Coordinates of C-alpha atoms in Angstrom, one line a residue:
Chain A
M78 CA 22.9 -14.0 8.9
T79 CA 22.7 -12.6 5.4
E80 CA 23.7 -9.0 5.5
L81 CA 23.6 -6.7 2.5
T82 CA 24.4 -3.0 2.4
V83 CA 22.4 -1.0 -0.1
A84 CA 22.6 2.6 -1.2
A85 CA 20.5 5.4 -2.7
L86 CA 22.0 8.4 -4.4
Q87 CA 20.4 11.9 -4.3
L88 CA 21.7 14.7 -6.4
G89 CA 20.8 17.5 -8.8
L90 CA 21.0 16.5 -12.5
P91 CA 20.8 19.6 -14.5
G92 CA 23.1 18.3 -17.3
P93 CA 24.9 18.2 -19.6
E94 CA 25.1 14.4 -19.8
A95 CA 28.8 14.0 -19.2
D96 CA 28.5 16.1 -16.0
N97 CA 25.6 14.2 -14.7
I98 CA 27.3 10.8 -15.3
A99 CA 30.4 12.1 -13.7
H100 CA 28.5 13.3 -10.6
V101 CA 26.6 10.0 -10.3
S102 CA 29.9 8.1 -10.7
E103 CA 31.5 10.0 -7.9
L104 CA 28.6 9.2 -5.6
V105 CA 28.6 5.5 -6.7
R106 CA 32.3 5.4 -5.6
E107 CA 31.4 7.0 -2.3
A108 CA 28.6 4.4 -1.7
A109 CA 30.9 1.6 -2.6
A110 CA 33.5 2.9 -0.2
K111 CA 30.8 2.7 2.5
G112 CA 30.3 -0.9 1.7
A113 CA 27.2 -0.8 -0.5
K114 CA 26.8 -3.7 -2.8
V115 CA 23.7 -2.5 -4.6
I116 CA 23.7 1.2 -5.5
L117 CA 20.6 3.0 -6.8
P118 CA 20.9 6.3 -8.8
P119 CA 17.8 8.3 -9.6
E120 CA 15.7 7.8 -12.7
L121 CA 17.0 9.1 -16.1
F122 CA 20.1 10.6 -14.6
E123 CA 21.6 11.2 -18.0
G124 CA 20.1 14.7 -18.2
P125 CA 17.5 17.1 -16.9
Y126 CA 14.0 15.5 -16.6
F127 CA 13.1 16.1 -20.2
C128 CA 9.5 14.9 -19.9
R129 CA 8.6 18.3 -18.5
V130 CA 7.7 19.3 -22.1
E131 CA 6.7 17.5 -25.3
D132 CA 9.5 18.1 -27.8
E133 CA 10.2 15.8 -30.7
G134 CA 13.8 16.9 -30.8
L135 CA 14.5 15.0 -27.5
F136 CA 13.8 11.6 -29.0
S137 CA 17.3 11.7 -30.4
N138 CA 18.7 11.4 -26.9
A139 CA 17.4 7.8 -26.7
R140 CA 20.0 5.1 -27.4
P141 CA 20.0 1.3 -27.7
T142 CA 20.9 -0.3 -24.4
S143 CA 24.4 -1.3 -25.3
E144 CA 25.3 2.2 -26.6
H145 CA 23.7 4.4 -23.9
P146 CA 26.3 6.5 -22.2
S147 CA 24.7 6.0 -18.7
V148 CA 24.7 2.2 -19.2
V149 CA 28.3 2.0 -20.6
A150 CA 29.6 4.2 -17.8
M151 CA 27.8 2.2 -15.0
Q152 CA 29.0 -1.1 -16.5
K153 CA 32.6 0.1 -16.3
L154 CA 32.1 1.4 -12.8
A155 CA 30.2 -1.7 -11.5
A156 CA 33.0 -4.0 -12.8
E157 CA 35.7 -1.8 -11.2
L158 CA 34.0 -1.6 -7.8
G159 CA 32.3 -5.0 -7.8
V160 CA 28.8 -3.5 -7.2
Y161 CA 25.3 -3.8 -8.7
I162 CA 23.9 -0.7 -10.3
P163 CA 20.2 -0.6 -11.5
T164 CA 20.6 1.9 -14.3
S165 CA 17.7 3.9 -15.6
F166 CA 18.0 5.3 -19.1
F167 CA 16.0 6.5 -22.2
E168 CA 16.1 3.5 -24.6
C169 CA 15.4 3.3 -28.3
D170 CA 14.7 -0.1 -29.8
G171 CA 14.0 0.3 -33.5
P172 CA 10.9 2.6 -33.8
H173 CA 10.1 2.1 -30.1
H174 CA 11.2 4.3 -27.1
Y175 CA 11.1 3.1 -23.5
N176 CA 11.8 4.3 -20.0
S177 CA 14.1 1.4 -19.3
L178 CA 16.3 0.0 -16.6
A179 CA 19.5 -2.0 -17.3
M180 CA 20.3 -4.3 -14.3
I181 CA 24.1 -4.2 -14.2
D182 CA 25.8 -6.8 -12.1
D183 CA 29.1 -6.7 -10.1
K184 CA 31.1 -7.9 -13.1
G185 CA 29.7 -5.0 -15.2
T186 CA 27.5 -7.4 -17.2
I187 CA 23.9 -6.4 -18.1
M188 CA 21.8 -9.0 -16.5
G189 CA 18.7 -7.9 -18.4
L190 CA 16.3 -5.1 -19.1
Y191 CA 13.2 -3.9 -17.4
R192 CA 10.9 -1.4 -19.2
K193 CA 8.8 0.8 -17.0
S194 CA 5.3 -0.7 -17.0
H195 CA 3.2 2.3 -15.8
I196 CA 3.7 5.5 -17.7
P197 CA 2.4 8.8 -16.2
D198 CA 1.1 11.8 -18.0
G199 CA 0.2 15.2 -16.8
P200 CA 1.5 18.7 -16.6
G201 CA 5.2 18.5 -16.1
Y202 CA 5.3 14.8 -16.5
E203 CA 4.5 14.2 -20.2
E204 CA 5.8 10.6 -20.3
K205 CA 3.2 9.2 -22.6
F206 CA 4.6 11.4 -25.3
Y207 CA 8.0 9.7 -25.1
F208 CA 7.6 6.2 -23.8
R209 CA 5.8 3.1 -25.0
P210 CA 4.4 1.2 -22.0
G211 CA 7.0 -1.4 -21.1
N212 CA 6.6 -4.9 -22.6
T213 CA 8.9 -6.9 -20.4
G214 CA 6.6 -7.5 -17.4
F215 CA 8.0 -7.0 -13.9
K216 CA 11.4 -8.4 -13.2
T217 CA 13.5 -9.6 -10.3
W218 CA 17.2 -10.1 -10.3
Q219 CA 19.0 -12.9 -8.5
T220 CA 22.3 -12.1 -6.8
P221 CA 24.2 -14.3 -4.4
Q222 CA 23.1 -12.1 -1.5
A223 CA 19.5 -11.4 -2.3
T224 CA 16.8 -11.3 -5.0
L225 CA 16.2 -7.7 -6.0
G226 CA 13.0 -6.2 -7.3
V227 CA 13.3 -2.9 -9.2
G228 CA 10.4 -0.8 -10.4
V229 CA 10.8 2.6 -12.1
C230 CA 9.2 5.8 -10.7
W231 CA 5.4 5.7 -11.5
D232 CA 5.5 1.9 -10.8
Q233 CA 6.2 2.9 -7.2
W234 CA 2.6 4.0 -6.7
Y235 CA 1.2 0.6 -7.8
P236 CA 0.7 -2.1 -5.1
E237 CA 0.5 -4.6 -8.0
T238 CA 4.1 -3.9 -9.0
A239 CA 5.4 -4.4 -5.5
R240 CA 3.3 -7.6 -4.9
A241 CA 4.2 -9.1 -8.2
M242 CA 7.9 -8.6 -7.6
M243 CA 7.5 -10.1 -4.1
L244 CA 5.8 -13.2 -5.5
M245 CA 8.7 -13.4 -8.0
G246 CA 11.0 -13.7 -5.0
A247 CA 12.1 -10.1 -4.3
E248 CA 13.7 -9.5 -0.9
I249 CA 14.3 -5.8 -1.4
L250 CA 12.4 -3.3 -3.6
F251 CA 14.2 -0.4 -5.4
Y252 CA 12.6 2.5 -7.1
P253 CA 14.7 5.1 -9.1
T254 CA 12.6 8.3 -9.4
A255 CA 12.2 11.7 -10.9
I256 CA 9.4 13.6 -9.1
G257 CA 8.8 17.0 -7.8
S258 CA 6.5 20.0 -8.0
E259 CA 3.3 20.0 -10.0
P260 CA 3.3 22.9 -12.4
H261 CA -0.6 23.1 -12.5
D262 CA -0.9 23.2 -8.7
P263 CA 2.0 25.0 -6.9
D264 CA 0.4 24.2 -3.5
L265 CA 0.5 20.4 -4.0
D266 CA 3.5 18.8 -2.4
T267 CA 3.3 15.1 -3.1
S268 CA 6.4 14.1 -1.3
R269 CA 4.6 12.8 1.7
L270 CA 2.2 10.8 -0.5
W271 CA 5.1 9.5 -2.5
R272 CA 6.7 8.1 0.7
R273 CA 3.4 6.8 2.1
A274 CA 2.7 4.7 -1.0
M275 CA 6.1 3.0 -0.8
I276 CA 6.0 2.7 3.0
G277 CA 2.7 1.0 2.4
H278 CA 4.4 -1.5 0.1
A279 CA 7.1 -2.1 2.7
V280 CA 4.6 -2.9 5.5
S281 CA 2.1 -4.9 3.3
N282 CA 4.9 -7.0 1.8
V283 CA 7.2 -7.0 4.9
V284 CA 10.2 -5.9 2.7
P285 CA 12.8 -3.1 2.8
V286 CA 12.3 -0.3 0.2
V287 CA 15.0 1.9 -1.4
A288 CA 14.0 5.0 -3.3
A289 CA 16.3 7.5 -5.0
N290 CA 15.1 10.9 -6.3
R291 CA 16.8 13.9 -7.8
I292 CA 16.8 17.4 -6.4
G293 CA 17.2 20.9 -7.8
T294 CA 15.1 23.1 -9.9
E295 CA 15.0 22.6 -13.7
D296 CA 13.2 25.2 -15.7
G297 CA 10.9 26.0 -12.8
Q298 CA 10.2 22.4 -11.9
R299 CA 11.5 21.7 -8.4
F300 CA 12.5 18.0 -7.7
Y301 CA 11.9 17.2 -4.1
G302 CA 14.4 14.5 -3.1
H303 CA 13.3 12.8 0.1
S304 CA 15.1 9.7 -1.0
F305 CA 15.0 7.0 1.7
I306 CA 15.8 3.5 2.8
C307 CA 13.1 2.0 5.0
D308 CA 13.0 -1.4 6.7
E309 CA 10.3 -4.1 6.4
R310 CA 8.1 -2.3 8.9
G311 CA 8.3 1.0 7.1
D312 CA 10.7 2.5 9.7
M313 CA 13.2 4.9 8.2
L314 CA 16.8 3.6 8.2
A315 CA 18.2 6.5 6.3
E316 CA 16.6 9.5 4.6
F317 CA 17.3 12.8 3.0
G318 CA 15.1 16.0 2.8
A319 CA 14.5 18.1 -0.2
T320 CA 18.0 19.6 -0.7
E321 CA 20.8 17.3 0.4
T322 CA 23.3 15.8 -2.1
G323 CA 24.9 12.5 -1.2
V324 CA 24.6 8.8 -0.4
L325 CA 22.2 7.0 1.9
T326 CA 23.3 3.5 3.0
A327 CA 21.8 0.9 5.2
T328 CA 22.8 -2.6 6.1
L329 CA 19.9 -5.1 5.9
D330 CA 19.7 -8.4 7.8
L331 CA 17.8 -10.4 5.2
D332 CA 17.4 -13.5 7.4
Q333 CA 15.6 -11.4 10.0
V334 CA 13.4 -9.8 7.3
K335 CA 12.5 -13.3 6.0
R336 CA 11.5 -14.3 9.6
H337 CA 9.4 -11.3 10.1
R338 CA 7.7 -11.8 6.7
A339 CA 6.9 -15.4 7.5
A340 CA 5.6 -14.6 11.0
F341 CA 3.3 -11.9 9.7
G342 CA 1.6 -14.5 7.5
F343 CA 0.4 -12.1 4.8
F344 CA 1.6 -14.4 2.1
R345 CA 0.3 -17.5 3.9
D346 CA -3.2 -16.0 4.0
R347 CA -3.5 -14.6 0.4
R348 CA -6.7 -15.6 -1.5
P349 CA -5.7 -15.5 -5.2
E350 CA -9.0 -17.0 -6.2
L351 CA -10.7 -13.8 -5.0
Y352 CA -8.3 -11.4 -6.8
G353 CA -9.7 -12.0 -10.3
R354 CA -11.0 -8.4 -10.5
L355 CA -7.4 -7.1 -10.4
V356 CA -6.6 -8.7 -13.8
E357 CA -9.8 -7.7 -15.7
D358 CA -9.3 -5.0 -18.2
R359 CA -12.2 -2.8 -17.1
Chain B
M151 CA -20.8 18.8 -4.2
T152 CA -21.5 15.4 -2.7
E153 CA -20.7 15.5 1.0
L154 CA -20.9 12.6 3.3
T155 CA -20.1 12.5 7.0
V156 CA -18.7 9.2 8.3
A157 CA -17.8 8.0 11.8
A158 CA -15.5 5.5 13.5
L159 CA -16.2 4.3 17.1
Q160 CA -13.5 3.5 19.5
L161 CA -14.2 1.9 22.9
G162 CA -13.4 -0.9 25.3
L163 CA -15.4 -4.1 24.8
P164 CA -14.8 -6.3 27.8
G165 CA -18.3 -7.8 27.8
P166 CA -20.8 -9.0 28.7
E167 CA -22.6 -8.9 25.3
A168 CA -25.5 -6.8 26.4
D169 CA -23.1 -4.2 27.9
N170 CA -21.0 -4.1 24.8
I171 CA -24.0 -3.6 22.5
A172 CA -25.4 -0.9 24.8
H173 CA -22.1 1.0 24.8
V174 CA -21.8 0.7 21.0
S175 CA -25.4 1.9 20.6
E176 CA -24.7 4.9 22.8
L177 CA -21.8 5.9 20.6
V178 CA -23.8 5.3 17.4
R179 CA -26.3 7.7 18.7
E180 CA -23.6 10.2 19.4
A181 CA -22.2 9.8 15.9
A182 CA -25.6 10.2 14.3
A183 CA -26.1 13.4 16.4
K184 CA -22.9 14.7 14.9
G185 CA -24.4 14.2 11.4
A186 CA -22.7 10.9 10.5
K187 CA -24.5 8.8 7.9
V188 CA -22.2 5.8 7.9
I189 CA -21.0 4.7 11.4
L190 CA -18.4 2.1 11.9
P191 CA -18.1 0.1 15.1
P192 CA -15.0 -2.1 15.8
E193 CA -14.7 -5.8 14.8
L194 CA -16.7 -8.4 16.7
F195 CA -17.9 -5.9 19.2
E196 CA -20.3 -8.4 20.8
G197 CA -17.8 -9.5 23.3
P198 CA -14.1 -9.6 24.3
Y199 CA -11.8 -10.6 21.5
F200 CA -12.3 -14.3 22.0
C201 CA -9.7 -15.5 19.4
R202 CA -7.1 -14.8 22.0
V203 CA -7.3 -18.6 22.8
E204 CA -8.6 -21.7 21.1
D205 CA -11.6 -22.8 23.1
E206 CA -14.3 -25.0 21.5
G207 CA -16.8 -23.7 24.0
L208 CA -16.8 -20.4 22.3
F209 CA -18.3 -21.6 19.0
S210 CA -21.7 -21.5 20.7
N211 CA -21.5 -17.7 20.6
A212 CA -21.9 -17.7 16.9
R213 CA -25.4 -17.1 15.5
P214 CA -27.1 -17.0 12.1
T215 CA -27.1 -13.5 10.7
S216 CA -30.7 -12.8 11.3
E217 CA -30.5 -13.9 15.0
H218 CA -27.2 -12.3 16.1
P219 CA -27.8 -9.8 18.9
S220 CA -25.3 -7.3 17.4
V221 CA -27.1 -7.4 14.0
V222 CA -30.6 -7.2 15.5
A223 CA -29.6 -4.3 17.7
M224 CA -27.9 -2.4 14.9
Q225 CA -30.8 -2.9 12.5
K226 CA -33.2 -1.3 15.0
L227 CA -30.8 1.6 15.7
A228 CA -30.0 2.1 12.0
A229 CA -33.8 2.4 11.2
E230 CA -34.4 4.7 14.1
L231 CA -31.5 7.0 13.3
G232 CA -31.5 6.7 9.5
V233 CA -27.8 5.6 9.3
Y234 CA -25.7 2.9 7.7
I235 CA -24.0 0.5 10.2
P236 CA -21.4 -2.0 8.9
T237 CA -21.8 -4.6 11.6
S238 CA -19.2 -7.2 12.4
F239 CA -20.2 -10.4 14.1
F240 CA -19.5 -14.1 14.6
E241 CA -21.7 -16.0 12.2
C242 CA -22.7 -19.6 12.1
D243 CA -24.2 -21.0 8.9
G244 CA -25.0 -24.7 9.4
P245 CA -21.7 -26.4 10.2
H246 CA -19.6 -23.3 9.1
H247 CA -18.4 -20.4 11.1
Y248 CA -17.4 -17.1 9.6
N249 CA -16.0 -13.7 10.7
S250 CA -18.8 -11.8 9.0
L251 CA -20.1 -8.3 8.3
A252 CA -23.7 -7.5 7.8
M253 CA -24.2 -4.2 5.9
I254 CA -27.2 -2.6 7.4
D255 CA -28.8 0.3 5.6
D256 CA -30.5 3.4 6.8
K257 CA -33.9 1.6 6.9
G258 CA -32.5 -1.1 9.1
T259 CA -32.4 -3.7 6.3
I260 CA -29.5 -6.1 5.8
M261 CA -28.2 -5.2 2.3
G262 CA -26.0 -8.3 2.3
L263 CA -23.2 -10.2 4.0
Y264 CA -19.4 -10.0 3.6
R265 CA -17.4 -12.8 5.1
K266 CA -13.8 -11.9 6.0
S267 CA -11.5 -13.2 3.3
H268 CA -8.1 -13.1 5.0
I269 CA -7.9 -15.0 8.3
P270 CA -4.9 -14.4 10.5
D271 CA -3.4 -16.9 12.9
G272 CA -0.7 -16.5 15.5
P273 CA -0.2 -16.1 19.2
G274 CA -3.2 -14.1 20.6
Y275 CA -5.0 -14.1 17.2
E276 CA -6.1 -17.7 16.7
E277 CA -8.7 -16.9 14.1
K278 CA -8.0 -19.9 11.8
F279 CA -9.4 -22.1 14.7
Y280 CA -12.7 -20.3 14.5
F281 CA -13.4 -19.0 11.1
R282 CA -13.7 -20.5 7.7
P283 CA -12.1 -18.2 5.1
G284 CA -14.9 -16.1 3.7
N285 CA -16.6 -17.3 0.5
T286 CA -18.4 -14.2 -0.5
G287 CA -15.6 -12.4 -2.3
F288 CA -15.1 -8.7 -1.7
K289 CA -18.2 -6.6 -1.7
T290 CA -19.1 -3.0 -2.2
W291 CA -22.4 -1.3 -1.1
Q292 CA -24.3 1.3 -3.1
T293 CA -25.9 4.0 -1.2
P294 CA -27.4 7.2 -2.6
Q295 CA -24.4 9.2 -1.4
A296 CA -21.5 6.9 -2.2
T297 CA -20.4 3.4 -2.9
L298 CA -18.9 1.9 0.2
G299 CA -16.1 -0.7 0.5
V300 CA -15.8 -2.6 3.7
G301 CA -13.0 -5.1 4.6
V302 CA -12.6 -6.7 8.0
C303 CA -9.5 -6.4 10.1
W304 CA -6.8 -8.7 8.5
D305 CA -8.2 -7.7 5.1
Q306 CA -6.8 -4.2 5.9
W307 CA -3.2 -5.3 5.3
Y308 CA -4.0 -6.6 1.8
P309 CA -3.5 -4.2 -1.1
E310 CA -5.5 -6.7 -3.2
T311 CA -8.6 -6.1 -1.0
A312 CA -8.5 -2.3 -1.3
R313 CA -7.8 -2.4 -5.0
A314 CA -10.5 -4.9 -5.7
M315 CA -13.1 -2.8 -3.8
M316 CA -12.0 0.3 -5.7
L317 CA -12.4 -1.5 -9.0
M318 CA -15.9 -2.5 -7.8
G319 CA -16.7 1.2 -7.4
A320 CA -15.8 1.9 -3.8
E321 CA -15.4 5.6 -2.9
I322 CA -14.6 5.2 0.8
L323 CA -12.9 2.2 2.5
F324 CA -14.0 1.0 6.0
Y325 CA -12.2 -1.5 8.2
P326 CA -13.6 -2.7 11.5
T327 CA -10.7 -4.0 13.6
A328 CA -9.6 -5.8 16.7
I329 CA -5.8 -5.5 17.0
G330 CA -3.4 -4.9 19.8
S331 CA -0.3 -6.3 21.5
E332 CA 1.5 -9.4 20.4
P333 CA 1.7 -11.9 23.4
H334 CA 4.9 -13.5 21.9
D335 CA 6.7 -10.2 21.5
P336 CA 5.8 -7.6 24.1
D337 CA 8.2 -5.1 22.5
L338 CA 6.4 -5.2 19.1
D339 CA 3.9 -2.4 18.7
T340 CA 2.3 -2.8 15.3
S341 CA 0.0 0.2 15.6
R342 CA 2.2 2.3 13.3
L343 CA 2.5 -0.5 10.8
W344 CA -1.3 -1.0 10.9
R345 CA -1.8 2.7 10.0
R346 CA 0.9 2.7 7.4
A347 CA -0.7 -0.2 5.5
M348 CA -4.1 1.5 5.3
I349 CA -2.6 5.0 4.6
G350 CA -0.8 3.2 1.7
H351 CA -4.2 2.1 0.4
A352 CA -5.5 5.6 0.7
V353 CA -2.7 7.1 -1.3
S354 CA -2.4 4.3 -3.9
N355 CA -6.1 4.3 -4.5
V356 CA -6.8 8.0 -3.9
V357 CA -9.6 7.2 -1.4
P358 CA -10.5 8.1 2.1
V359 CA -10.1 5.3 4.7
V360 CA -12.0 4.8 8.0
A361 CA -10.7 2.4 10.6
A362 CA -12.2 1.5 14.0
N363 CA -10.4 -0.5 16.6
R364 CA -11.1 -1.4 20.2
I365 CA -9.1 -0.3 23.3
G366 CA -8.6 -1.8 26.7
T367 CA -6.8 -4.8 28.2
E368 CA -8.5 -8.2 27.9
D369 CA -6.8 -11.0 29.9
G370 CA -3.4 -9.4 29.3
Q371 CA -3.9 -8.5 25.7
R372 CA -3.9 -4.7 25.2
F373 CA -5.9 -3.4 22.2
Y374 CA -4.3 -0.3 20.9
G375 CA -7.0 1.9 19.4
H376 CA -5.5 4.4 17.1
S377 CA -8.7 4.5 15.1
F378 CA -8.7 7.1 12.4
I379 CA -10.3 8.7 9.3
C380 CA -7.8 9.8 6.6
D381 CA -8.4 11.6 3.4
E382 CA -7.5 10.4 -0.1
R383 CA -3.9 11.7 0.3
G384 CA -3.5 9.8 3.6
D385 CA -3.7 13.0 5.7
M386 CA -5.4 12.5 9.0
L387 CA -8.9 14.1 9.3
A388 CA -9.6 12.6 12.8
E389 CA -7.7 10.2 15.0
F390 CA -7.6 8.7 18.4
G391 CA -4.6 7.4 20.4
A392 CA -4.5 4.2 22.4
T393 CA -6.9 5.1 25.2
E394 CA -9.7 7.5 24.2
T395 CA -13.3 6.3 24.1
G396 CA -15.6 8.0 21.6
V397 CA -16.6 9.0 18.1
L398 CA -14.4 10.2 15.3
T399 CA -16.2 12.0 12.4
A400 CA -15.2 13.6 9.2
T401 CA -17.2 15.1 6.3
L402 CA -15.9 14.0 2.9
D403 CA -16.3 16.0 -0.3
L404 CA -16.6 13.0 -2.6
D405 CA -16.7 15.1 -5.8
Q406 CA -13.3 16.5 -4.9
V407 CA -12.0 13.0 -4.1
K408 CA -13.2 11.8 -7.5
R409 CA -11.4 14.7 -9.2
H410 CA -8.2 14.0 -7.4
R411 CA -8.4 10.3 -8.2
A412 CA -8.9 11.0 -11.9
A413 CA -6.1 13.6 -12.0
F414 CA -3.6 11.2 -10.4
G415 CA -4.2 8.7 -13.2
F416 CA -3.4 5.6 -11.2
F417 CA -6.4 3.8 -12.6
R418 CA -5.9 5.1 -16.1
D419 CA -2.4 3.7 -16.2
R420 CA -3.0 0.2 -14.7
R421 CA -1.6 -2.8 -16.7
P422 CA -3.9 -5.7 -15.9
E423 CA -2.2 -7.9 -18.5
L424 CA 0.9 -7.7 -16.4
Y425 CA -0.7 -8.6 -13.1
G426 CA -1.2 -12.3 -13.8
R427 CA 1.2 -13.4 -11.1
L428 CA -1.2 -11.9 -8.5
V429 CA -3.9 -14.5 -9.2
E430 CA -1.7 -17.5 -9.4
D431 CA -1.9 -19.9 -6.5
R432 CA 1.8 -20.2 -5.8

């Protein structure tokens, strides 16, 4: 039986940077103490969710991967605790800026970089102003316990991302997130939609899903938490509401997941020759 | 405002064929009386769900499209009532057998044929014994009110089917179904998974979904109903549990759905150049 304990962190991240990183670090330690081997903080935890507005002054917060304070801090912590930390951060690479994720292994080494493929844009989520659409393609990460798939926030709404990572061997899907209220429509609470999309991926791919979101109000924008870990049937293993700060953990029996996936036959019965429309640019 | 009323039928279908077709016809009339313009009966409503066992004698129930009693009866009814009826049936075409769907328009004309692309196989659902995997590709159907996407049962678990139909212009997704208990695992109730997969399609594609399933116990196999109509956010508009016989209807505001779909930006932000893995045969 291959068991693996995973964790999702939920917290407010109002800044400044050093405070956010310290708070995340504290929760990472708590998750490791609970036995978690892969620990997921929310998206862009270095500061408040800056894409709320379009402000050219904020580009200066981007850093090359090896110099970014979030990455450097999580590398140190991962090595100390012997845990994997998918670390979301604002990357600059020459003239380009990306919404990136450094996969940090349990020795503190950066296994590689994933750059968010799907970039949203709308009132309160002006990401197209800041981020070049990722050019890495989807990525999976081999660990001795499991192959991990990690998408970033908006990627979580795309069945294509989940399916591609599965076909690349993923056994658990992780999504760091920053999502909350919609400034243009105060009555629209997308939290149930947000969960439904990912629960759909869990069921359609017979795979556990881990999602970490921030909480708290930042300049009028309320982030709704609802972080969760669900199993390969979409049943909740651990979940938060809109206000709790803390650590969710769940221990996954990956051999059982693999059996369930095989028995459902979804991958056996795929018809790639009929899916051409999905890769046409129209 | 483009409004369209759609319906899903839920009933037991123990046979014989004439009785099943009569009962479906009665519910089609009820749905039409409630204003429905597109009326969805369950999968293979001509008889009991025969794929429970592998029995060569049952191949003789297959018919060419134009001769199948379900198709002929629904054509007559569609013309009389002025409604669209996506009609699932067991087709034979020379030496080939398919799990097919005749799209019947409001004049009673067969607009065309869709042959189920994804064929399940497992205890109680021995479809690979009977059906050649469909060779039509996914289909959408233009009507004056809306473009309709129709998958058949097992297709409903595939994000690829839903996405392809959307990219082909679908504005509502329909899934006739025959699903229930798992003979090899009496404790496994997949009804919540079945809904979650389709609710996932609704949210990820910002599209209403209509699903019709049978009820009743056939030789120990219990069909679990739970037919539903949900909106483009995955919220239930109408739903049945495991035992009700009848008609679900909902009136959809397709202009509003289109606005919501545009504002979510999921289609705007797709990255087809990154989806190549989905069409590889491995």
